[in-house]
PDB file of C-alpha atoms in Angstrom:
ATOM      1  CA  UNK Y 959      71.253 128.164  32.700  1.00 46.00           C
ATOM      2  CA  UNK Y 960      68.621 125.676  33.900  1.00 60.00           C
ATOM      3  CA  UNK Y 961      66.083 126.685  36.505  1.00 79.00           C
ATOM      4  CA  UNK Y 962      67.148 125.733  40.003  1.00 92.00           C
ATOM      5  CA  UNK Y 963      63.987 124.933  41.927  1.00 95.00           C
ATOM      6  CA  UNK Y 964      63.075 122.768  44.886  1.00 96.00           C
ATOM      7  CA  UNK Y 965      63.251 119.148  43.780  1.00 97.00           C
ATOM      8  CA  UNK Y 966      66.081 119.625  41.294  1.00 97.00           C
ATOM      9  CA  UNK Y 967      68.674 116.874  41.141  1.00 97.00           C
ATOM     10  CA  UNK Y 968      72.268 118.109  40.994  1.00 97.00           C
ATOM     11  CA  UNK Y 969      74.666 115.677  39.337  1.00 96.00           C
ATOM     12  CA  UNK Y 970      78.363 116.264  39.937  1.00 93.00           C
ATOM     13  CA  UNK Y 971      80.433 116.760  36.810  1.00 88.00           C
ATOM     14  CA  UNK Y 972      82.617 113.646  36.373  1.00 84.00           C
ATOM     15  CA  UNK Y 973      85.766 115.711  36.912  1.00 79.00           C
ATOM     16  CA  UNK Y 974      84.638 117.613  40.011  1.00 78.00           C
ATOM     17  CA  UNK Y 975      87.533 117.049  42.421  1.00 80.00           C
ATOM     18  CA  UNK Y 976      85.989 118.218  45.718  1.00 84.00           C
ATOM     19  CA  UNK Y 977      86.072 115.004  47.815  1.00 84.00           C
ATOM     20  CA  UNK Y 978      82.771 115.960  49.474  1.00 86.00           C
ATOM     21  CA  UNK Y 979      80.985 115.925  46.133  1.00 91.00           C
ATOM     22  CA  UNK Y 980      82.970 113.724  43.733  1.00 89.00           C
ATOM     23  CA  UNK Y 981      80.434 111.806  41.590  1.00 92.00           C
ATOM     24  CA  UNK Y 982      77.569 112.704  43.895  1.00 95.00           C
ATOM     25  CA  UNK Y 983      73.895 113.285  43.248  1.00 97.00           C
ATOM     26  CA  UNK Y 984      72.163 115.857  45.429  1.00 98.00           C
ATOM     27  CA  UNK Y 985      68.439 116.336  45.897  1.00 98.00           C
ATOM     28  CA  UNK Y 986      67.865 120.085  46.247  1.00 98.00           C
ATOM     29  CA  UNK Y 987      65.284 120.637  48.995  1.00 98.00           C
ATOM     30  CA  UNK Y 988      65.295 124.412  49.264  1.00 96.00           C
ATOM     31  CA  UNK Y 989      66.557 126.966  46.802  1.00 94.00           C
ATOM     32  CA  UNK Y 990      65.964 130.655  47.349  1.00 92.00           C
ATOM     33  CA  UNK Y 991      67.809 133.948  47.005  1.00 86.00           C
ATOM     34  CA  UNK Y 992      69.477 133.617  50.422  1.00 91.00           C
ATOM     35  CA  UNK Y 993      70.953 130.189  49.651  1.00 93.00           C
ATOM     36  CA  UNK Y 994      70.242 126.522  49.043  1.00 96.00           C
ATOM     37  CA  UNK Y 995      70.425 123.140  50.721  1.00 96.00           C
ATOM     38  CA  UNK Y 996      69.961 119.510  49.830  1.00 98.00           C
ATOM     39  CA  UNK Y 997      71.106 115.969  50.548  1.00 98.00           C
ATOM     40  CA  UNK Y 998      73.628 113.675  48.854  1.00 98.00           C
ATOM     41  CA  UNK Y 999      71.666 110.625  47.680  1.00 97.00           C
ATOM     42  CA  UNK Y1000      74.434 108.228  46.760  1.00 96.00           C
ATOM     43  CA  UNK Y1001      76.724 107.941  49.785  1.00 95.00           C
ATOM     44  CA  UNK Y1002      75.886 105.704  52.690  1.00 94.00           C
ATOM     45  CA  UNK Y1003      77.479 106.683  55.941  1.00 91.00           C
ATOM     46  CA  UNK Y1004      79.049 103.947  58.072  1.00 90.00           C
ATOM     47  CA  UNK Y1005      76.278 104.219  60.649  1.00 93.00           C
ATOM     48  CA  UNK Y1006      72.692 102.999  60.976  1.00 96.00           C
ATOM     49  CA  UNK Y1007      69.761 104.763  62.634  1.00 97.00           C
ATOM     50  CA  UNK Y1008      69.991 102.723  65.857  1.00 96.00           C
ATOM     51  CA  UNK Y1009      73.501 104.066  66.470  1.00 95.00           C
ATOM     52  CA  UNK Y1010      72.245 107.654  66.366  1.00 95.00           C
ATOM     53  CA  UNK Y1011      68.787 107.317  67.925  1.00 94.00           C
ATOM     54  CA  UNK Y1012      68.862 105.128  71.062  1.00 91.00           C
ATOM     55  CA  UNK Y1013      65.044 104.827  71.106  1.00 91.00           C
ATOM     56  CA  UNK Y1014      65.283 102.961  67.798  1.00 93.00           C
ATOM     57  CA  UNK Y1015      67.684 100.291  69.021  1.00 90.00           C
ATOM     58  CA  UNK Y1016      66.498  97.694  66.499  1.00 90.00           C
ATOM     59  CA  UNK Y1017      66.467  99.954  63.433  1.00 95.00           C
ATOM     60  CA  UNK Y1018      69.159  99.039  60.939  1.00 95.00           C
ATOM     61  CA  UNK Y1019      68.052 101.527  58.281  1.00 97.00           C
ATOM     62  CA  UNK Y1020      71.165 103.092  56.765  1.00 97.00           C
ATOM     63  CA  UNK Y1021      72.122 106.692  57.359  1.00 97.00           C
ATOM     64  CA  UNK Y1022      73.381 108.512  54.295  1.00 97.00           C
ATOM     65  CA  UNK Y1023      75.987 111.248  54.187  1.00 96.00           C
ATOM     66  CA  UNK Y1024      73.823 114.304  53.476  1.00 97.00           C
ATOM     67  CA  UNK Y1025      76.766 116.628  53.076  1.00 96.00           C
ATOM     68  CA  UNK Y1026      79.556 118.272  55.020  1.00 95.00           C
ATOM     69  CA  UNK Y1027      77.434 120.853  56.878  1.00 96.00           C
ATOM     70  CA  UNK Y1028      76.290 120.119  60.463  1.00 96.00           C
ATOM     71  CA  UNK Y1029      77.126 116.420  60.417  1.00 94.00           C
ATOM     72  CA  UNK Y1030      75.695 116.146  63.939  1.00 94.00           C
ATOM     73  CA  UNK Y1031      72.159 116.718  62.599  1.00 96.00           C
ATOM     74  CA  UNK Y1032      69.838 113.983  61.360  1.00 97.00           C
ATOM     75  CA  UNK Y1033      67.345 114.675  58.561  1.00 98.00           C
ATOM     76  CA  UNK Y1034      64.976 112.495  56.592  1.00 98.00           C
ATOM     77  CA  UNK Y1035      63.122 112.358  53.300  1.00 98.00           C
ATOM     78  CA  UNK Y1036      60.041 110.179  52.961  1.00 98.00           C
ATOM     79  CA  UNK Y1037      57.055 109.336  50.800  1.00 97.00           C
ATOM     80  CA  UNK Y1038      54.528 108.683  53.578  1.00 97.00           C
ATOM     81  CA  UNK Y1039      52.613 111.944  54.178  1.00 97.00           C
ATOM     82  CA  UNK Y1040      49.496 109.992  55.128  1.00 96.00           C
ATOM     83  CA  UNK Y1041      51.199 108.679  58.291  1.00 97.00           C
ATOM     84  CA  UNK Y1042      53.993 111.222  58.932  1.00 98.00           C
ATOM     85  CA  UNK Y1043      52.573 114.664  59.600  1.00 98.00           C
ATOM     86  CA  UNK Y1044      54.400 117.963  59.333  1.00 98.00           C
ATOM     87  CA  UNK Y1045      56.629 117.160  56.368  1.00 97.00           C
ATOM     88  CA  UNK Y1046      57.221 119.643  53.578  1.00 97.00           C
ATOM     89  CA  UNK Y1047      56.521 118.395  50.060  1.00 98.00           C
ATOM     90  CA  UNK Y1048      59.556 119.153  47.927  1.00 98.00           C
ATOM     91  CA  UNK Y1049      58.252 117.692  44.674  1.00 96.00           C
ATOM     92  CA  UNK Y1050      55.926 114.940  43.433  1.00 92.00           C
ATOM     93  CA  UNK Y1051      55.258 113.104  46.703  1.00 96.00           C
ATOM     94  CA  UNK Y1052      58.747 113.467  48.184  1.00 98.00           C
ATOM     95  CA  UNK Y1053      58.641 115.025  51.646  1.00 98.00           C
ATOM     96  CA  UNK Y1054      61.365 116.476  53.844  1.00 98.00           C
ATOM     97  CA  UNK Y1055      61.063 116.063  57.617  1.00 98.00           C
ATOM     98  CA  UNK Y1056      57.972 115.747  59.726  1.00 98.00           C
ATOM     99  CA  UNK Y1057      56.952 114.461  63.123  1.00 98.00           C
ATOM    100  CA  UNK Y1058      59.846 112.281  64.318  1.00 97.00           C
ATOM    101  CA  UNK Y1059      57.766 110.689  67.102  1.00 96.00           C
ATOM    102  CA  UNK Y1060      55.445 109.323  64.411  1.00 97.00           C
ATOM    103  CA  UNK Y1061      58.460 108.064  62.442  1.00 97.00           C
ATOM    104  CA  UNK Y1062      59.760 106.333  65.565  1.00 96.00           C
ATOM    105  CA  UNK Y1063      56.444 104.557  66.186  1.00 96.00           C
ATOM    106  CA  UNK Y1064      56.184 103.525  62.527  1.00 97.00           C
ATOM    107  CA  UNK Y1065      59.697 102.068  62.564  1.00 96.00           C
ATOM    108  CA  UNK Y1066      59.185 100.253  65.878  1.00 94.00           C
ATOM    109  CA  UNK Y1067      55.950  98.696  64.603  1.00 94.00           C
ATOM    110  CA  UNK Y1068      57.614  97.683  61.306  1.00 93.00           C
ATOM    111  CA  UNK Y1069      55.011  99.693  59.421  1.00 95.00           C
ATOM    112  CA  UNK Y1070      57.462 101.839  57.477  1.00 95.00           C
ATOM    113  CA  UNK Y1071      59.980 100.159  55.187  1.00 93.00           C
ATOM    114  CA  UNK Y1072      63.512 101.209  54.296  1.00 93.00           C
ATOM    115  CA  UNK Y1073      62.488 102.081  50.721  1.00 94.00           C
ATOM    116  CA  UNK Y1074      59.968 104.663  52.011  1.00 97.00           C
ATOM    117  CA  UNK Y1075      62.346 106.808  54.060  1.00 98.00           C
ATOM    118  CA  UNK Y1076      65.959 107.983  53.836  1.00 98.00           C
ATOM    119  CA  UNK Y1077      67.991 109.322  56.751  1.00 98.00           C
ATOM    120  CA  UNK Y1078      70.859 111.793  56.311  1.00 98.00           C
ATOM    121  CA  UNK Y1079      73.605 112.989  58.628  1.00 97.00           C
ATOM    122  CA  UNK Y1080      74.369 116.585  57.736  1.00 97.00           C
ATOM    123  CA  UNK Y1081      73.432 118.396  54.564  1.00 98.00           C
ATOM    124  CA  UNK Y1082      74.903 120.194  51.567  1.00 97.00           C
ATOM    125  CA  UNK Y1083      74.542 123.958  51.604  1.00 97.00           C
ATOM    126  CA  UNK Y1084      75.329 126.953  49.412  1.00 97.00           C
ATOM    127  CA  UNK Y1085      75.342 130.647  50.249  1.00 96.00           C
ATOM    128  CA  UNK Y1086      73.565 133.301  48.199  1.00 95.00           C
ATOM    129  CA  UNK Y1087      74.470 132.964  44.511  1.00 94.00           C
ATOM    130  CA  UNK Y1088      77.029 130.195  45.104  1.00 95.00           C
ATOM    131  CA  UNK Y1089      75.052 127.334  43.562  1.00 96.00           C
ATOM    132  CA  UNK Y1090      74.084 129.400  40.512  1.00 95.00           C
ATOM    133  CA  UNK Y1091      77.769 130.175  39.949  1.00 95.00           C
ATOM    134  CA  UNK Y1092      78.730 126.483  40.274  1.00 94.00           C
ATOM    135  CA  UNK Y1093      76.037 125.507  37.748  1.00 94.00           C
ATOM    136  CA  UNK Y1094      77.217 128.239  35.371  1.00 94.00           C
ATOM    137  CA  UNK Y1095      80.774 126.862  35.700  1.00 93.00           C
ATOM    138  CA  UNK Y1096      79.342 123.413  34.823  1.00 90.00           C
ATOM    139  CA  UNK Y1097      80.312 121.794  38.107  1.00 92.00           C
ATOM    140  CA  UNK Y1098      76.764 120.412  38.213  1.00 95.00           C
ATOM    141  CA  UNK Y1099      74.350 118.976  35.673  1.00 94.00           C
ATOM    142  CA  UNK Y1100      70.680 119.186  36.580  1.00 95.00           C
ATOM    143  CA  UNK Y1101      67.566 117.105  36.104  1.00 95.00           C
ATOM    144  CA  UNK Y1102      64.174 116.790  37.761  1.00 95.00           C
ATOM    145  CA  UNK Y1103      64.012 114.917  41.047  1.00 95.00           C
ATOM    146  CA  UNK Y1104      61.781 111.875  41.357  1.00 96.00           C
ATOM    147  CA  UNK Y1105      61.106 108.972  43.709  1.00 96.00           C
ATOM    148  CA  UNK Y1106      63.173 106.563  41.615  1.00 96.00           C
ATOM    149  CA  UNK Y1107      66.359 108.570  42.206  1.00 97.00           C
ATOM    150  CA  UNK Y1108      65.653 109.750  45.756  1.00 97.00           C
ATOM    151  CA  UNK Y1109      64.671 106.290  47.032  1.00 97.00           C
ATOM    152  CA  UNK Y1110      66.921 104.293  44.691  1.00 96.00           C
ATOM    153  CA  UNK Y1111      67.510 100.687  45.741  1.00 93.00           C
ATOM    154  CA  UNK Y1112      71.265 100.907  45.026  1.00 95.00           C
ATOM    155  CA  UNK Y1113      73.139 104.094  45.909  1.00 93.00           C
ATOM    156  CA  UNK Y1114      76.041 102.937  43.707  1.00 92.00           C
ATOM    157  CA  UNK Y1115      73.864 103.390  40.597  1.00 94.00           C
ATOM    158  CA  UNK Y1116      72.263 106.760  41.415  1.00 96.00           C
ATOM    159  CA  UNK Y1117      74.900 108.891  39.638  1.00 93.00           C
ATOM    160  CA  UNK Y1118      74.702 106.817  36.432  1.00 92.00           C
ATOM    161  CA  UNK Y1119      70.889 106.627  36.494  1.00 95.00           C
ATOM    162  CA  UNK Y1120      70.594 110.386  37.038  1.00 95.00           C
ATOM    163  CA  UNK Y1121      72.798 110.992  33.991  1.00 93.00           C
ATOM    164  CA  UNK Y1122      70.782 108.478  31.967  1.00 93.00           C
ATOM    165  CA  UNK Y1123      67.674 110.465  32.911  1.00 93.00           C
ATOM    166  CA  UNK Y1124      69.193 113.512  31.189  1.00 91.00           C
ATOM    167  CA  UNK Y1125      69.983 111.322  28.192  1.00 85.00           C
ATOM    168  CA  UNK Y1126      71.444 112.304  24.873  1.00 78.00           C
ATOM    169  CA  UNK Y1127      75.103 113.245  24.650  1.00 75.00           C
ATOM    170  CA  UNK Y1128      75.433 113.246  28.439  1.00 71.00           C
ATOM    171  CA  UNK Y1129      75.151 109.465  28.685  1.00 69.00           C
ATOM    172  CA  UNK Y1130      78.723 109.076  27.444  1.00 70.00           C
ATOM    173  CA  UNK Y1131      80.110 110.742  30.604  1.00 69.00           C
ATOM    174  CA  UNK Y1132      79.031 107.722  32.647  1.00 68.00           C
ATOM    175  CA  UNK Y1133      82.109 105.984  31.277  1.00 62.00           C
ATOM    176  CA  UNK Y1134      84.595 108.811  31.909  1.00 60.00           C
ATOM    177  CA  UNK Y1135      87.374 107.882  34.338  1.00 58.00           C
ATOM    178  CA  UNK Y1136      87.595 109.747  37.640  1.00 61.00           C
ATOM    179  CA  UNK Y1137      91.102 110.871  36.732  1.00 56.00           C
ATOM    180  CA  UNK Y1138      91.577 111.080  32.935  1.00 52.00           C
ATOM    181  CA  UNK Y1139      95.363 111.497  33.331  1.00 54.00           C
ATOM    182  CA  UNK Y1140      95.523 107.830  34.333  1.00 53.00           C
ATOM    183  CA  UNK Y1141      94.270 106.703  30.905  1.00 51.00           C
TER     184      UNK Y1141
END
């Protein structure tokens, strides 16, 4: 079984039927004995930041569906530790959270760009041992997280590009139908 560490990318098996995670890619932010959490990278929510944060009335940055847990919470990943203090580095220059007042000022002054920050409503979470069991059952493929996948310019290509990153025999699953009984 692959090591599950902070910064791992979880790629949903092409036949995973759970509607919350069908063909998703999740960036694992925290994995420890007590449980794990991360954010779905390839599902935009139908809201933008200005709809959730009134102080950012002009911000049309998309909000992504982070997962089914605590959908009323707003989280963010960024790659700007030099101007956003308090974030936690997950891996290779990808930070989770930080000082939201600084983020607000940076957005209002047009200093931070959409490709430098991602907002998420809710998160994906697993209880103790649950994620390890799902990986053992092959519900998830894994690869190393990186800025290209986390801040991808097209969320519709994240699942395919994550599989391509694994390479080899796995690349063929990109072409598998969602429901093979319809073939």
